[in-house]
Coordinates of C-alpha atoms in Angstrom, one line a residue:
X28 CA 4.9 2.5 -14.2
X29 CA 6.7 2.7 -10.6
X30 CA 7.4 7.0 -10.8
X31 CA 3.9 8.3 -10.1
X32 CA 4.5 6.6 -6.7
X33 CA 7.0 9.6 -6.4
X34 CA 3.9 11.8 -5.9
X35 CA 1.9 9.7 -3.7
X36 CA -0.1 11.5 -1.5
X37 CA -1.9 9.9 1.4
X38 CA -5.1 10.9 3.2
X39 CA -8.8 9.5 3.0
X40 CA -11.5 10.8 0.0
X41 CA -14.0 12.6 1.2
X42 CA -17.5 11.6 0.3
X43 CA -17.5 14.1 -2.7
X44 CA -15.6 11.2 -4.7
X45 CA -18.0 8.6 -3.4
X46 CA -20.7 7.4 -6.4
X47 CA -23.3 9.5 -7.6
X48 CA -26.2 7.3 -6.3
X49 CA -25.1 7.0 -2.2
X50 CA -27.1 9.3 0.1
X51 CA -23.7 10.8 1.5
X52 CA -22.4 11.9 -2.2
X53 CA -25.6 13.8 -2.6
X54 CA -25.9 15.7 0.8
X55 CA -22.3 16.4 -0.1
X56 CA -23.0 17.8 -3.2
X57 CA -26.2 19.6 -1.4
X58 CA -24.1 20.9 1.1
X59 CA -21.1 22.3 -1.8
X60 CA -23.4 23.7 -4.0
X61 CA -25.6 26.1 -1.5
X62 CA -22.5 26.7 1.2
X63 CA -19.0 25.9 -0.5
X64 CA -16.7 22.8 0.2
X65 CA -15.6 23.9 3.0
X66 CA -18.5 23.5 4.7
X67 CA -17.6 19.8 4.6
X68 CA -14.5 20.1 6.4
X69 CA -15.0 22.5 9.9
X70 CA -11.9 22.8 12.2
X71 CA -13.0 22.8 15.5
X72 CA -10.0 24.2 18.0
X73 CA -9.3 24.5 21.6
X74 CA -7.2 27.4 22.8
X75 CA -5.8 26.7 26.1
X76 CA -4.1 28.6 28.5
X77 CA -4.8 31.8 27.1
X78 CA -5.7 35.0 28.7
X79 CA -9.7 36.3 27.5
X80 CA -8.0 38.1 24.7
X81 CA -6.2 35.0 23.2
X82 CA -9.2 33.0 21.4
X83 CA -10.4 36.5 19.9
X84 CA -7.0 37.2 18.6
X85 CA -6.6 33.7 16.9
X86 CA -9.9 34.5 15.4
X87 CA -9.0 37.9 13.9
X88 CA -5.5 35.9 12.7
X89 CA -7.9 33.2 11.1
X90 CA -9.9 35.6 9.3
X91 CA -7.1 37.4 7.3
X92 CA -5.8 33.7 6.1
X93 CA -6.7 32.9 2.4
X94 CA -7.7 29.9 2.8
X95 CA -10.4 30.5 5.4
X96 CA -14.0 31.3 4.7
X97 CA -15.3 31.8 7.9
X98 CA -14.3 32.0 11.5
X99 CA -17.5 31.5 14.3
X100 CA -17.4 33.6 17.4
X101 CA -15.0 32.0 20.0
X102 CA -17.2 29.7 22.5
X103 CA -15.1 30.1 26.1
X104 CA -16.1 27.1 28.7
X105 CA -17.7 27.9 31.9
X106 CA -14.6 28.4 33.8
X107 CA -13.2 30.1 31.1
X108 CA -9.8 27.9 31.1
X109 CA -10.6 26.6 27.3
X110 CA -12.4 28.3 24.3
X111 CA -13.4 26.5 21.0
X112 CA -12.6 28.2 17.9
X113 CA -14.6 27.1 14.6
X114 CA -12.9 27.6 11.3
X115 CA -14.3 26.4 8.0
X116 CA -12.3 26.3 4.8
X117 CA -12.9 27.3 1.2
X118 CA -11.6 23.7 0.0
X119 CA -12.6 20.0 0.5
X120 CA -12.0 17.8 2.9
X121 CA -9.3 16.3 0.8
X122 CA -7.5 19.1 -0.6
X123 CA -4.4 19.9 -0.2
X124 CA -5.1 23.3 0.8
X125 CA -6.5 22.3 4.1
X126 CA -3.7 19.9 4.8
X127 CA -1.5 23.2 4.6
X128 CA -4.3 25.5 6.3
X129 CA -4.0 22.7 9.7
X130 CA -0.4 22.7 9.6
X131 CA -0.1 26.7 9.2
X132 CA -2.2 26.9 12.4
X133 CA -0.3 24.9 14.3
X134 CA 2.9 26.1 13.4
X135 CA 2.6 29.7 12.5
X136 CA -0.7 31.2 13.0
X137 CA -1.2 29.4 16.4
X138 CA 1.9 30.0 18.3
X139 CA 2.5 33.5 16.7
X140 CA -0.9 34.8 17.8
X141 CA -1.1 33.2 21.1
X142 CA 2.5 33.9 22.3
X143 CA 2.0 36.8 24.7
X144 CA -0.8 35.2 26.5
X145 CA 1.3 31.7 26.9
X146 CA -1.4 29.6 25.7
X147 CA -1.7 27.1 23.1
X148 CA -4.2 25.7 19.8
X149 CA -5.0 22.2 19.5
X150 CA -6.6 21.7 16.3
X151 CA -9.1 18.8 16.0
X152 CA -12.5 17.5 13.7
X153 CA -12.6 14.6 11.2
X154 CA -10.6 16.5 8.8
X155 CA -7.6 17.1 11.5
X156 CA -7.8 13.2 12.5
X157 CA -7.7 12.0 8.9
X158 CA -4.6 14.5 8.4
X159 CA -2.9 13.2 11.1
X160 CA -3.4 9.6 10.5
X161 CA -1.9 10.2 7.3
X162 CA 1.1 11.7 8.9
X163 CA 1.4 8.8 11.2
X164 CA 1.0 6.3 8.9
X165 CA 3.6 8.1 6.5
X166 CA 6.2 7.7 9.1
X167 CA 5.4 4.0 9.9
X168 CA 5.4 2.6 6.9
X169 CA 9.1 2.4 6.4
X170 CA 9.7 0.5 9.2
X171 CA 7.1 -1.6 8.4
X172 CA 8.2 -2.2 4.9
X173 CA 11.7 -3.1 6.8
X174 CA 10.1 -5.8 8.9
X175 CA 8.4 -7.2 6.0
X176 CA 11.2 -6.9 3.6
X177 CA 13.3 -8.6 6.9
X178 CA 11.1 -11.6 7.2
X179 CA 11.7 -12.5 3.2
X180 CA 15.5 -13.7 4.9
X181 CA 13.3 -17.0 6.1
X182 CA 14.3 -18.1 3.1
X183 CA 18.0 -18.6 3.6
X184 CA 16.7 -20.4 6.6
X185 CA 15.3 -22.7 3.7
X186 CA 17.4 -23.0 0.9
X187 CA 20.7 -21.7 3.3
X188 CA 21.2 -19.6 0.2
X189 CA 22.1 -16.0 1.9
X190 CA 21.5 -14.8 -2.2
X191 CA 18.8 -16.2 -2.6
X192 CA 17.2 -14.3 0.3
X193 CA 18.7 -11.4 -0.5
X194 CA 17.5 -11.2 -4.5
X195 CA 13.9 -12.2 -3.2
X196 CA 13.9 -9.4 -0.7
X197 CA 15.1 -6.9 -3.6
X198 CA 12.5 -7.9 -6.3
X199 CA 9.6 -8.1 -4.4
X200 CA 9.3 -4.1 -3.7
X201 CA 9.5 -3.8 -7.6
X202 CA 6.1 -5.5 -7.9
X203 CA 5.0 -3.4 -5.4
X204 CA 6.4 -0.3 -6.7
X205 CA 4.8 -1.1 -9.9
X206 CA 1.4 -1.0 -8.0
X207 CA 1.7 1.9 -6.0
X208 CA 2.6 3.7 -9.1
X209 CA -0.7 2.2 -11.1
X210 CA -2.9 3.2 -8.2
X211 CA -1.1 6.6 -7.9
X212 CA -1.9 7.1 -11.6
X213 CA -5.1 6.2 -11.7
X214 CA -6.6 7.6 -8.5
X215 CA -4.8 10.3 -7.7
X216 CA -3.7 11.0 -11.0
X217 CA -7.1 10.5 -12.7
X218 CA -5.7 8.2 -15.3
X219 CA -9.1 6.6 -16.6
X220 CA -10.8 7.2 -13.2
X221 CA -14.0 7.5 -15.0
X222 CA -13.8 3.7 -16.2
X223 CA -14.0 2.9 -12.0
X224 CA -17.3 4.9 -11.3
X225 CA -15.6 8.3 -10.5
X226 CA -15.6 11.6 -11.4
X227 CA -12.4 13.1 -9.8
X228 CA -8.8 12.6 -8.5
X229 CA -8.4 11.2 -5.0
X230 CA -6.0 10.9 -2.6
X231 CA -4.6 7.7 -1.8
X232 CA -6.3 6.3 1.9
X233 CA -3.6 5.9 4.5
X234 CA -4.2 2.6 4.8
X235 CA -3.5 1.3 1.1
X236 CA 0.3 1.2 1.1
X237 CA 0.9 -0.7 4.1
X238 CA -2.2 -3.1 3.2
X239 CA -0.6 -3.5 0.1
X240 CA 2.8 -4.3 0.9
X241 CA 2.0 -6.5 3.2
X242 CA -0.2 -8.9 1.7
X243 CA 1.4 -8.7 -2.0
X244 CA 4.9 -9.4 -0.3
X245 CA 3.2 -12.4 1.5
X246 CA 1.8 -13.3 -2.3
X247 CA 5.4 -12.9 -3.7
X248 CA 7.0 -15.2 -1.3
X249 CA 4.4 -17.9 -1.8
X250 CA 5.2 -17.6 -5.9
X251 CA 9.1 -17.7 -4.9
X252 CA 9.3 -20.7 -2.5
X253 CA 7.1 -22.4 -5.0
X254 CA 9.5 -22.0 -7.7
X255 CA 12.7 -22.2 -6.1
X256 CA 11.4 -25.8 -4.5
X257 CA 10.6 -27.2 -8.0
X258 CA 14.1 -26.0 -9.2
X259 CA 15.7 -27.6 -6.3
X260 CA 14.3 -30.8 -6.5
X261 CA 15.0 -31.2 -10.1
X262 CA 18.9 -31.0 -8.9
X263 CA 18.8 -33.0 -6.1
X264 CA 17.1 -35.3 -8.8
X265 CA 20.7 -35.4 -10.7
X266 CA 19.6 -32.6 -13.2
X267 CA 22.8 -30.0 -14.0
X268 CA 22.0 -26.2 -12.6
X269 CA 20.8 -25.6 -15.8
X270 CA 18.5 -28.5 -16.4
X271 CA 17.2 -28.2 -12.9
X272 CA 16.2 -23.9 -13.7
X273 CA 14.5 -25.1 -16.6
X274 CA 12.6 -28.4 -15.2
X275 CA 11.5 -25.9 -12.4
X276 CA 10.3 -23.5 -14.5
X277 CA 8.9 -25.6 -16.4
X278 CA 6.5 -27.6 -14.0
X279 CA 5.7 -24.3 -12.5
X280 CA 4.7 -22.1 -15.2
X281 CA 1.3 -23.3 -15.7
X282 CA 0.5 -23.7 -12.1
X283 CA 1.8 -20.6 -11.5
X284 CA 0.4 -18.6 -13.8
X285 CA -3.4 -20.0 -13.4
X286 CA -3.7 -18.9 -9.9
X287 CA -2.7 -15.9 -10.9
X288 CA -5.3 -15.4 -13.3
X289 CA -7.7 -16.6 -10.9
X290 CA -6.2 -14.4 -8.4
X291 CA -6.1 -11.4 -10.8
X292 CA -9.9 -11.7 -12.0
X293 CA -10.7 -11.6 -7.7
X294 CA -8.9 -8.3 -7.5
X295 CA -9.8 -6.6 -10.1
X296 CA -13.6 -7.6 -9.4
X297 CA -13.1 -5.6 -6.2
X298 CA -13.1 -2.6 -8.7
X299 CA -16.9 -2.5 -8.8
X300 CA -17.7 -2.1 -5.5
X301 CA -18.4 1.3 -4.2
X302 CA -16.0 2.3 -1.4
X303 CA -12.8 3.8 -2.5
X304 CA -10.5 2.3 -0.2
X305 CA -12.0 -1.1 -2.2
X306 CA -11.2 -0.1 -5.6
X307 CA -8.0 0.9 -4.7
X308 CA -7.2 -2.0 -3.0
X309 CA -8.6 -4.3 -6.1
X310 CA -6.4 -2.2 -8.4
X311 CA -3.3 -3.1 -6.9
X312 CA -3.6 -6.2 -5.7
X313 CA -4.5 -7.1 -9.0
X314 CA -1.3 -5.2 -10.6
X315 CA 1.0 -6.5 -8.2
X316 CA 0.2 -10.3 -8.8
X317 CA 0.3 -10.0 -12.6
X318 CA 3.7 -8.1 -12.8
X319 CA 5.1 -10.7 -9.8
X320 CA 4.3 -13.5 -11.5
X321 CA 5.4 -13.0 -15.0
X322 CA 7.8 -10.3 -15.0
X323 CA 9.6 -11.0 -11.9
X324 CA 9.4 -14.7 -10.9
X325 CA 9.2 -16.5 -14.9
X326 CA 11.9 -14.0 -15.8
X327 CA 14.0 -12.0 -12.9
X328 CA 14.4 -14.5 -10.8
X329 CA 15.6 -17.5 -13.1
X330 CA 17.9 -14.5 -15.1
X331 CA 19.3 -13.9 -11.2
X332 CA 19.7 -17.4 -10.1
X333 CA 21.2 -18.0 -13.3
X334 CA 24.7 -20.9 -12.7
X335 CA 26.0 -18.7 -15.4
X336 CA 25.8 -15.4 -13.4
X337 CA 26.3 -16.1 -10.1
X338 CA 25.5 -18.4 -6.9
X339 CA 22.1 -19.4 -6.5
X340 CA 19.5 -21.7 -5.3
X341 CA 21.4 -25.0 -6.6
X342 CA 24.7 -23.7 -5.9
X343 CA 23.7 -23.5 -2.3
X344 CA 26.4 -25.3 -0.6
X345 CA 24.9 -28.6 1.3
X346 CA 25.9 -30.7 4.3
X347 CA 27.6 -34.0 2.8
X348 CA 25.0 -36.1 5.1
X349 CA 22.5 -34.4 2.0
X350 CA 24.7 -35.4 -1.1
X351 CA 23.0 -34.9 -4.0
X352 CA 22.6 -38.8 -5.0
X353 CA 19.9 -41.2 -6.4
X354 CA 18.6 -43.4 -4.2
X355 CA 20.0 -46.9 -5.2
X356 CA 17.1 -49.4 -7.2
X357 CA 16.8 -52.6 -5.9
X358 CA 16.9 -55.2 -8.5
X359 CA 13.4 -57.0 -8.8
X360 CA 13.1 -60.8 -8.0
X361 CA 12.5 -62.9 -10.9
X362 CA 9.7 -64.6 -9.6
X363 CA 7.5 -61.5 -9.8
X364 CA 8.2 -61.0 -13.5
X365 CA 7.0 -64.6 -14.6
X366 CA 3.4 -64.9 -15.8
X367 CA 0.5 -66.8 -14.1
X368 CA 1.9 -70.2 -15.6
X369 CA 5.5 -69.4 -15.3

């Protein structure tokens, strides 16, 4: 379930994919059917620095690419220092194509044409922003997964088990992974898109993953300390490692795996509601907590934290002011064990 998150592509779904029944899905459809797609997605740019000649030739360079449909006069400002070019595309907002068409401009087609003259093409619109936020957000989200995935070491803080930390900050991005991959799948994909209300493949909004990540590793850690206590306690109760991984499991499970049915049914409610970035969000929340909770904390994490296998959770070593004892019982005075006429 985790490869399709090989092929993740981010961006933000035009209102083309939006429902049928919105306002904006039908002037977009309006718009499609009597001017083309493109129509949807102008690219308005300044040139810069150029001599007269410069926003006429990037123009002429415009209309011989493939991927243009039409190029609009060149609009020069009333000084003359900056013109606006306006491109429109044959594709949607969120096709690929025009994520290649921006990108050509500004690294071929603009420089190459506007060389001689010294000046420069700064291409902008909605459809530029949303490409570039993409971009940014593409580079960020490593080192935010890195902070996050940094923060799971709290737990050695905890338990002052350094492999405990460790094996929770591994298997927490394979829940995650698991969801990326279902919402790749399914949105971008197409995998029974039609069972969420739309009609065609859509990129994955920019701000999914880190979303995601965030709040499901936040989820993951609550399951994980929750588990890892109850373990715990049974050994400092006088329970063997292996007693003490079963009682914890035990009194866990059905705790555990309530909230997240509760939990899962909230998600995957979010399905029905109309934005996009929603469903998406629904889907994988919903994914992540199900996989989390059954796959990876009933049966990862005790298999990992296994006495058999390795050090874990109670093989911790402990201060000897914490010795793992029972706390002495007092012996009762006999007084309180006679009767009312005793």
């Amino acid at each position: 379930m985790t490869p399709p998150l090989l092929s993740l592509r981010l961006g933000t779904p035009d209102d083309g994919s939006q429902p049928g029944e919105l306002t904006q899905r039908r002037a977009y459809d309006i718009v499609t059917e009597r001017w083309g797609a493109g129509w949807n997605a102008p690219l308005v740019m300044t040139v810069r620095g150029a001599d007269e000649a410069g926003p006429r030739d990037l123009a002429a360079a415009l209309e011989d690419d493939p991927e243009v449909r039409l190029v609009d006069e060149p609009r020069p400002s009333e000084d003359g220092e900056v013109a606006i070019v306006t491109a429109t595309p044959h594709s949607a907002p969120q096709d690929e194509a025009v994520t290649e068409l921006v990108e050509r401009i500004r690294d071929d087609t603009g420089p190459a044409t506007l060389a001689a003259s010294g000046g420069e093409v700064l291409v902008g619109g909605p459809t530029a922003v949303v490409i570039d936020l993409a971009e940014v957000i593409g580079e960020r989200l490593p080192w935010g997964v890195l902070a996050v995935v940094g923060a799971g070491m709290l737990l050695f803080a905890m338990f002052r088990a350094p492999l405990i930390a460790l094996k929770a900050a591994l298997m927490t991005p394979l829940s995650i992974g698991v969801s990326f991959g279902v919402v790749t799948a399914v949105f971008q994909w197409g995998w029974g898109i039609e069972l969420l209300g739309l009609d065609k493949s859509v990129p994955i909004v920019s701000a999914v993953p880190m979303l995601l990540f965030a709040v499901l590793f936040g989820l993951s850690m609550d399951y994980e300390v929750f588990l890892l206590s109850a373990i715990r306690e049974s050994y400092d109760g006088g329970n063997d490692a292996h007693r003490a991984m079963v009682s914890g499991i035990g009194s866990t499970a059905r705790v555990i795996t309530c909230a997240t049915i509760i939990m899962a049914v909230v998600f995957f409610s979010f399905s029905t509601v109309p934005d996009t970035l929603v469903k998406m969000a629904g889907i994988g929340l919903a994914t992540a907590v199900v996989i989390d909770a059954t796959l990876i904390r009933m049966v990862l994490v005790p298999r990992a934290d296994d006495p058999a296998r390795g050090p874990g959770v109670v093989a911790a070593p402990q201060p000897p002011a914490r010795a793992r004892t029972r706390p002495p019982t007092r012996a009762r005075p006999r007084g309180l064990n006679r009767g009312p006429g005793g």
